[in-house]
Every structure is written in C-alpha cells, then in structure tokens.
Short mmCIF file of N, CA and C in Angstrom, two decimals:
data_model
loop_
_atom_site.label_atom_id
_atom_site.label_comp_id
_atom_site.label_asym_id
_atom_site.label_seq_id
_atom_site.Cartn_x
_atom_site.Cartn_y
_atom_site.Cartn_z
N UNK Y 1 169.36 -229.94 82.25
CA UNK Y 1 168.56 -229.71 81.01
C UNK Y 1 167.23 -228.87 81.05
N UNK Y 2 166.98 -228.55 79.79
CA UNK Y 2 165.81 -227.43 79.83
C UNK Y 2 164.55 -228.22 79.43
N UNK Y 3 163.52 -227.45 80.45
CA UNK Y 3 162.18 -228.28 79.91
C UNK Y 3 161.37 -227.64 78.95
N UNK Y 4 160.91 -228.41 78.09
CA UNK Y 4 160.10 -227.64 77.09
C UNK Y 4 158.90 -227.14 77.55
N UNK Y 5 158.47 -225.96 77.02
CA UNK Y 5 157.43 -225.16 77.32
C UNK Y 5 156.22 -225.64 76.45
N UNK Y 6 155.28 -226.15 77.74
CA UNK Y 6 153.88 -226.60 77.38
C UNK Y 6 152.80 -225.53 77.03
N UNK Y 7 151.68 -225.79 76.46
CA UNK Y 7 150.55 -225.22 76.23
C UNK Y 7 149.88 -224.99 77.56
N UNK Y 8 149.84 -225.83 78.25
CA UNK Y 8 149.12 -225.64 79.53
C UNK Y 8 150.05 -224.81 80.62
N UNK Y 9 151.35 -224.47 80.42
CA UNK Y 9 152.00 -223.78 81.20
C UNK Y 9 151.96 -222.10 80.65
N UNK Y 10 151.78 -222.10 79.31
CA UNK Y 10 151.39 -220.98 78.69
C UNK Y 10 150.15 -220.29 79.11
N UNK Y 11 148.92 -221.40 79.01
CA UNK Y 11 147.51 -220.75 79.45
C UNK Y 11 147.55 -220.23 80.75
N UNK Y 12 148.24 -221.05 81.66
CA UNK Y 12 148.45 -220.81 83.22
C UNK Y 12 148.89 -219.05 83.26
N UNK Y 13 150.21 -219.28 82.44
CA UNK Y 13 150.74 -217.66 82.70
C UNK Y 13 149.59 -216.72 82.26
N UNK Y 14 148.85 -216.94 81.11
CA UNK Y 14 148.18 -215.82 80.16
C UNK Y 14 146.91 -215.77 81.32
N UNK Y 15 146.45 -216.77 81.99
CA UNK Y 15 145.36 -216.68 82.72
C UNK Y 15 145.54 -215.86 84.32
N UNK Y 16 146.90 -216.01 84.41
CA UNK Y 16 147.36 -215.50 86.15
C UNK Y 16 147.49 -213.88 85.58
N UNK Y 17 148.01 -213.51 84.25
CA UNK Y 17 148.13 -211.89 84.01
C UNK Y 17 146.88 -211.49 83.85
N UNK Y 18 146.01 -211.93 83.37
CA UNK Y 18 144.79 -211.28 83.29
C UNK Y 18 143.78 -211.23 84.74
N UNK Y 19 143.97 -212.37 85.53
CA UNK Y 19 143.43 -212.03 86.71
C UNK Y 19 144.05 -210.89 87.84
N UNK Y 20 145.28 -210.87 87.20
CA UNK Y 20 146.13 -209.50 88.04
C UNK Y 20 145.54 -208.12 87.75
N UNK Y 21 145.26 -208.13 86.78
CA UNK Y 21 144.92 -206.79 85.93
C UNK Y 21 143.42 -206.28 86.78
N UNK Y 22 143.91 -205.12 87.73
CA UNK Y 22 142.27 -204.62 87.95
C UNK Y 22 141.42 -204.11 86.84
N UNK Y 23 139.79 -204.34 87.34
CA UNK Y 23 139.01 -204.20 86.20
C UNK Y 23 138.56 -202.80 86.38
N UNK Y 24 138.42 -202.44 85.33
CA UNK Y 24 137.72 -200.62 85.46
C UNK Y 24 136.55 -200.67 86.36
N UNK Y 25 136.20 -199.48 86.57
CA UNK Y 25 135.16 -199.05 87.63
C UNK Y 25 134.01 -199.55 86.57
N UNK Y 26 132.78 -199.87 87.12
CA UNK Y 26 131.55 -200.37 86.14
C UNK Y 26 130.45 -199.14 86.23
N UNK Y 27 131.06 -197.74 86.91
CA UNK Y 27 129.98 -196.54 87.21
C UNK Y 27 129.92 -196.21 85.62
N UNK Y 28 129.03 -195.65 85.36
CA UNK Y 28 128.46 -194.69 84.11
C UNK Y 28 129.32 -193.44 84.00
N UNK Y 29 129.77 -192.76 83.26
CA UNK Y 29 130.33 -191.63 83.06
C UNK Y 29 129.06 -190.40 83.45
N UNK Y 30 129.32 -189.26 84.25
CA UNK Y 30 128.43 -188.40 84.77
C UNK Y 30 128.33 -187.41 83.87
N UNK Y 31 129.25 -187.33 82.47
CA UNK Y 31 129.00 -186.33 81.71
C UNK Y 31 129.18 -186.98 80.18
N UNK Y 32 128.65 -186.65 79.33
CA UNK Y 32 128.65 -186.94 77.73
C UNK Y 32 129.97 -186.56 77.04
N UNK Y 33 130.58 -187.22 76.47
CA UNK Y 33 131.69 -187.37 75.76
C UNK Y 33 131.89 -185.78 75.11
N UNK Y 34 130.96 -185.54 74.14
CA UNK Y 34 130.86 -183.92 73.46
C UNK Y 34 129.59 -183.26 73.68
N UNK Y 35 129.66 -182.12 74.09
CA UNK Y 35 128.36 -181.11 74.23
C UNK Y 35 128.42 -180.62 73.13
N UNK Y 36 126.95 -180.39 72.98
CA UNK Y 36 126.50 -179.71 71.77
C UNK Y 36 127.21 -178.29 71.69
N UNK Y 37 127.35 -177.72 70.28
CA UNK Y 37 127.61 -176.55 70.24
C UNK Y 37 126.83 -175.62 70.67
N UNK Y 38 127.09 -174.64 71.42
CA UNK Y 38 125.68 -173.45 71.74
C UNK Y 38 126.43 -172.25 71.95
N UNK Y 39 127.69 -172.02 71.24
CA UNK Y 39 128.34 -170.40 71.46
C UNK Y 39 127.72 -169.69 69.98
N UNK Y 40 127.05 -168.81 70.54
CA UNK Y 40 126.25 -167.66 69.67
C UNK Y 40 127.16 -166.51 69.68
N UNK Y 41 126.97 -165.84 68.15
CA UNK Y 41 127.57 -164.93 67.68
C UNK Y 41 126.50 -164.40 67.23
N UNK Y 42 126.72 -162.86 67.29
CA UNK Y 42 126.19 -161.87 66.70
C UNK Y 42 126.23 -160.86 65.79
N UNK Y 43 125.98 -160.62 64.66
CA UNK Y 43 126.23 -159.73 63.33
C UNK Y 43 126.46 -158.42 63.72
N UNK Y 44 127.69 -157.84 63.45
CA UNK Y 44 127.81 -156.26 63.94
C UNK Y 44 126.92 -155.51 62.70
N UNK Y 45 127.26 -156.00 61.43
CA UNK Y 45 126.88 -155.22 60.21
C UNK Y 45 126.13 -156.41 59.48
N UNK Y 46 125.50 -155.80 58.26
CA UNK Y 46 125.14 -156.56 57.20
C UNK Y 46 126.51 -157.34 56.38
N UNK Y 47 126.21 -158.68 56.78
CA UNK Y 47 127.24 -159.33 55.97
C UNK Y 47 126.88 -160.31 55.36
N UNK Y 48 127.90 -160.74 54.34
CA UNK Y 48 127.41 -162.17 53.40
C UNK Y 48 128.11 -163.51 53.77
N UNK Y 49 127.09 -164.41 53.83
CA UNK Y 49 127.92 -165.57 54.29
C UNK Y 49 128.10 -166.22 52.82
N UNK Y 50 129.41 -166.73 52.92
CA UNK Y 50 129.91 -167.52 51.76
C UNK Y 50 130.28 -168.53 51.52
N UNK Y 51 130.09 -169.42 50.88
CA UNK Y 51 130.72 -170.81 50.69
C UNK Y 51 131.75 -170.60 49.38
N UNK Y 52 132.75 -171.80 50.12
CA UNK Y 52 134.12 -171.91 49.22
C UNK Y 52 133.45 -172.31 47.67
N UNK Y 53 133.92 -171.98 46.68
CA UNK Y 53 134.03 -172.52 45.61
C UNK Y 53 134.62 -173.93 45.40
N UNK Y 54 134.42 -175.00 44.42
CA UNK Y 54 134.81 -176.14 44.34
C UNK Y 54 136.20 -176.02 44.55
N UNK Y 55 136.75 -174.76 43.92
CA UNK Y 55 138.49 -174.83 43.44
C UNK Y 55 139.23 -173.83 44.55
N UNK Y 56 138.58 -173.53 45.64
CA UNK Y 56 138.78 -172.51 46.44
C UNK Y 56 139.40 -173.06 47.79
N UNK Y 57 139.37 -174.79 48.03
CA UNK Y 57 139.76 -175.55 49.16
C UNK Y 57 138.79 -175.30 49.91
N UNK Y 58 139.11 -175.28 51.41
CA UNK Y 58 137.97 -175.59 52.46
C UNK Y 58 137.55 -174.07 53.28
N UNK Y 59 138.60 -172.97 52.86
CA UNK Y 59 138.07 -171.60 53.51
C UNK Y 59 137.63 -170.79 52.41
N UNK Y 60 136.70 -169.87 52.81
CA UNK Y 60 136.05 -169.11 51.68
C UNK Y 60 136.91 -167.63 51.77
N UNK Y 61 136.75 -167.21 50.43
CA UNK Y 61 137.42 -166.20 50.16
C UNK Y 61 136.29 -164.90 50.04
N UNK Y 62 137.20 -163.67 49.74
CA UNK Y 62 136.17 -162.43 49.61
C UNK Y 62 135.42 -162.64 48.33
N UNK Y 63 135.74 -163.36 47.39
CA UNK Y 63 135.39 -163.71 46.36
C UNK Y 63 134.53 -164.97 45.76
N UNK Y 64 134.29 -165.51 46.99
CA UNK Y 64 133.29 -166.91 47.28
C UNK Y 64 132.31 -166.37 46.98
N UNK Y 65 131.13 -167.35 46.41
CA UNK Y 65 129.74 -166.97 46.15
C UNK Y 65 128.95 -166.90 47.17
N UNK Y 66 128.32 -165.58 47.03
CA UNK Y 66 127.29 -165.77 48.50
C UNK Y 66 126.33 -166.61 48.47
N UNK Y 67 125.99 -166.98 49.69
CA UNK Y 67 124.78 -168.16 50.07
C UNK Y 67 123.29 -167.12 50.39
N UNK Y 68 124.00 -166.36 51.33
CA UNK Y 68 123.00 -165.25 51.76
C UNK Y 68 123.33 -164.35 52.67
N UNK Y 69 122.71 -163.35 53.13
CA UNK Y 69 123.17 -162.37 54.08
C UNK Y 69 122.94 -162.41 55.44
N UNK Y 70 123.53 -162.18 56.31
CA UNK Y 70 123.12 -161.74 57.38
C UNK Y 70 122.75 -160.51 58.10
N UNK Y 71 121.70 -159.88 58.53
CA UNK Y 71 121.30 -158.89 58.82
C UNK Y 71 121.90 -158.27 60.00
N UNK Y 72 122.41 -156.87 60.01
CA UNK Y 72 123.06 -156.30 61.54
C UNK Y 72 121.75 -157.05 62.81
N UNK Y 73 122.56 -157.48 63.56
CA UNK Y 73 121.78 -158.22 65.07
C UNK Y 73 121.22 -159.64 64.70
N UNK Y 74 121.54 -160.29 63.71
CA UNK Y 74 121.33 -161.47 63.49
C UNK Y 74 121.96 -162.17 64.33
N UNK Y 75 121.50 -163.26 65.24
CA UNK Y 75 122.20 -164.18 66.06
C UNK Y 75 122.43 -165.50 65.35
N UNK Y 76 123.63 -166.21 64.99
CA UNK Y 76 123.98 -167.49 64.44
C UNK Y 76 125.06 -167.98 65.26
N UNK Y 77 124.79 -169.48 65.13
CA UNK Y 77 125.59 -170.44 66.15
C UNK Y 77 126.88 -170.83 65.48
N UNK Y 78 127.85 -170.74 66.24
CA UNK Y 78 129.56 -171.40 65.28
C UNK Y 78 130.43 -171.97 66.20
N UNK Y 79 130.92 -172.96 66.46
CA UNK Y 79 131.80 -173.39 67.10
C UNK Y 79 133.10 -173.80 66.81
N UNK Y 80 133.20 -173.60 65.21
CA UNK Y 80 134.30 -173.77 64.42
C UNK Y 80 134.74 -172.47 63.60
N UNK Y 81 135.99 -172.40 63.50
CA UNK Y 81 136.56 -171.26 62.99
C UNK Y 81 137.63 -171.89 62.04
N UNK Y 82 137.61 -171.21 60.64
CA UNK Y 82 138.65 -171.51 59.37
C UNK Y 82 139.15 -170.58 59.53
N UNK Y 83 140.75 -170.97 59.17
CA UNK Y 83 141.92 -170.12 59.17
C UNK Y 83 142.62 -169.83 57.61
N UNK Y 84 142.43 -169.26 57.21
CA UNK Y 84 142.75 -168.73 55.84
C UNK Y 84 144.25 -168.16 55.36
N UNK Y 85 145.08 -168.77 55.56
CA UNK Y 85 146.25 -168.27 55.63
C UNK Y 85 147.29 -168.81 54.67
N UNK Y 86 146.79 -169.75 53.36
CA UNK Y 86 147.55 -169.98 53.02
C UNK Y 86 147.80 -169.35 51.26
N UNK Y 87 147.00 -168.52 51.45
CA UNK Y 87 146.81 -167.83 50.05
C UNK Y 87 146.26 -166.35 50.46
N UNK Y 88 147.10 -165.27 49.55
CA UNK Y 88 146.77 -163.70 49.98
C UNK Y 88 145.10 -163.64 49.79
N UNK Y 89 144.77 -164.00 49.21
CA UNK Y 89 143.03 -163.88 48.62
C UNK Y 89 142.17 -164.35 49.67
N UNK Y 90 143.00 -165.05 50.88
CA UNK Y 90 141.83 -165.35 51.60
C UNK Y 90 141.67 -164.16 53.09
N UNK Y 91 142.43 -163.12 52.85
CA UNK Y 91 142.22 -162.18 53.67
C UNK Y 91 141.07 -161.46 53.35
N UNK Y 92 140.28 -160.88 54.41
CA UNK Y 92 138.98 -159.98 53.78
C UNK Y 92 139.37 -158.54 54.25
N UNK Y 93 138.91 -157.61 53.71
CA UNK Y 93 139.16 -156.26 54.31
C UNK Y 93 137.82 -155.69 55.02
N UNK Y 94 136.77 -156.18 54.79
CA UNK Y 94 135.52 -155.46 55.71
C UNK Y 94 135.57 -155.87 57.24
N UNK Y 95 135.32 -155.29 58.17
CA UNK Y 95 134.74 -155.34 59.53
C UNK Y 95 136.25 -155.42 60.31
N UNK Y 96 137.24 -154.57 59.46
CA UNK Y 96 138.61 -155.01 60.18
C UNK Y 96 139.49 -155.63 59.48
N UNK Y 97 139.52 -156.60 58.74
CA UNK Y 97 140.35 -157.47 58.07
C UNK Y 97 140.45 -158.55 58.73
N UNK Y 98 141.03 -159.61 58.16
CA UNK Y 98 141.96 -160.48 59.06
C UNK Y 98 141.49 -161.84 57.96
N UNK Y 99 141.87 -162.78 58.63
CA UNK Y 99 142.00 -164.24 58.04
C UNK Y 99 141.04 -165.44 58.49
N UNK Y 100 140.16 -165.07 59.83
CA UNK Y 100 139.39 -166.01 60.35
C UNK Y 100 137.96 -165.76 59.88
N UNK Y 101 137.72 -166.83 59.43
CA UNK Y 101 136.09 -166.93 59.10
C UNK Y 101 135.62 -168.02 59.96
N UNK Y 102 134.63 -167.68 60.65
CA UNK Y 102 133.56 -168.52 61.35
C UNK Y 102 132.76 -169.41 60.46
N UNK Y 103 132.49 -170.42 60.66
CA UNK Y 103 131.72 -171.45 59.96
C UNK Y 103 130.30 -171.47 60.72
N UNK Y 104 129.20 -170.92 59.55
CA UNK Y 104 127.78 -171.01 60.45
C UNK Y 104 126.98 -171.78 59.35
N UNK Y 105 125.72 -171.52 60.04
CA UNK Y 105 124.83 -172.33 59.28
C UNK Y 105 124.86 -171.67 57.36
N UNK Y 106 125.45 -172.51 56.31
CA UNK Y 106 124.99 -171.94 55.14
C UNK Y 106 126.33 -171.62 54.40
N UNK Y 107 127.40 -171.50 55.16
CA UNK Y 107 128.64 -171.11 54.72
C UNK Y 107 129.91 -170.60 55.60
N UNK Y 108 130.24 -169.35 55.20
CA UNK Y 108 131.53 -169.10 56.31
C UNK Y 108 131.19 -167.37 56.33
N UNK Y 109 131.54 -166.94 57.44
CA UNK Y 109 131.48 -165.50 57.64
C UNK Y 109 132.73 -164.80 58.51
N UNK Y 110 133.28 -163.70 57.79
CA UNK Y 110 134.32 -162.86 58.29
C UNK Y 110 134.11 -163.11 60.16
N UNK Y 111 134.70 -163.33 60.93
CA UNK Y 111 134.91 -163.34 62.12
C UNK Y 111 134.98 -161.80 62.85
N UNK Y 112 135.71 -160.87 62.02
CA UNK Y 112 135.51 -159.69 62.55
C UNK Y 112 134.02 -158.83 62.58
N UNK Y 113 133.31 -159.63 61.60
CA UNK Y 113 131.97 -158.86 61.67
C UNK Y 113 130.96 -159.64 62.44
N UNK Y 114 131.44 -160.29 63.22
CA UNK Y 114 130.64 -161.26 64.54
C UNK Y 114 130.84 -160.48 66.02
N UNK Y 115 130.07 -160.74 66.59
CA UNK Y 115 130.38 -160.41 68.68
C UNK Y 115 129.72 -161.62 68.80
N UNK Y 116 130.60 -162.05 69.80
CA UNK Y 116 130.42 -163.37 70.68
C UNK Y 116 129.17 -162.91 71.85
N UNK Y 117 128.24 -163.56 72.01
CA UNK Y 117 127.43 -163.17 73.00
C UNK Y 117 127.86 -163.93 74.37
#
C-alpha cells in the first residue's frame, strides 16, 4: 500500500533542495555593467545634422529636416549607428554615399562624413 504524501514531507524535500544549492559569492562586481559612451568622431567636411521627419521612421534621409550643421573639424560623440536599408531614399550621396547614419546630439549624420578619433 502506498503512503500519502504529507505537507511535512514536501517541506522537507524543498528545504533540503534549497540547502543543497550553493550560494553566489557576495563579492561586489569589479566593473559597471555598462560604460558611458566615449566614442568620438570628427567631421571631415561641413555636414548637416538631420532629424527624421514624423513619417520617415527611425532613420534619417537626405530629405529629412536639418537640425543644425557640423563644421569641418567639429568633434561629436556617437556610439549608435542607424542603418537605413529599407527604402531607397535613405541612401546619401555626399561623403562617398552609403546607408549608415551616426546618431549624434540633435539628430543623425552620414557616417562617411565623420572620421573616428
């Protein structure tokens, strides 16, 4: 005849299982999970910083409104790149052409117009 399982037996099994699991070390992490963005880029030529219009999606196009201009030699910080491959209008012709737009303060700039420092 089989014995019925009691709550005391279940509690004993659960308690034994939690005691058998090794605990994680309490040492603090030596590094932060995410470091601040520090990648700097220098403008090769005078270039427009564009913001995508409300109907253009997340990536700027050559016809996007201009927020401001970067002068040649201006240094900006950017750790994010936007890839505009969904529409033919997202390709830019200046600075060698392409589909990569660097996200900078105020908008997006064609990556071909920037040089990494």
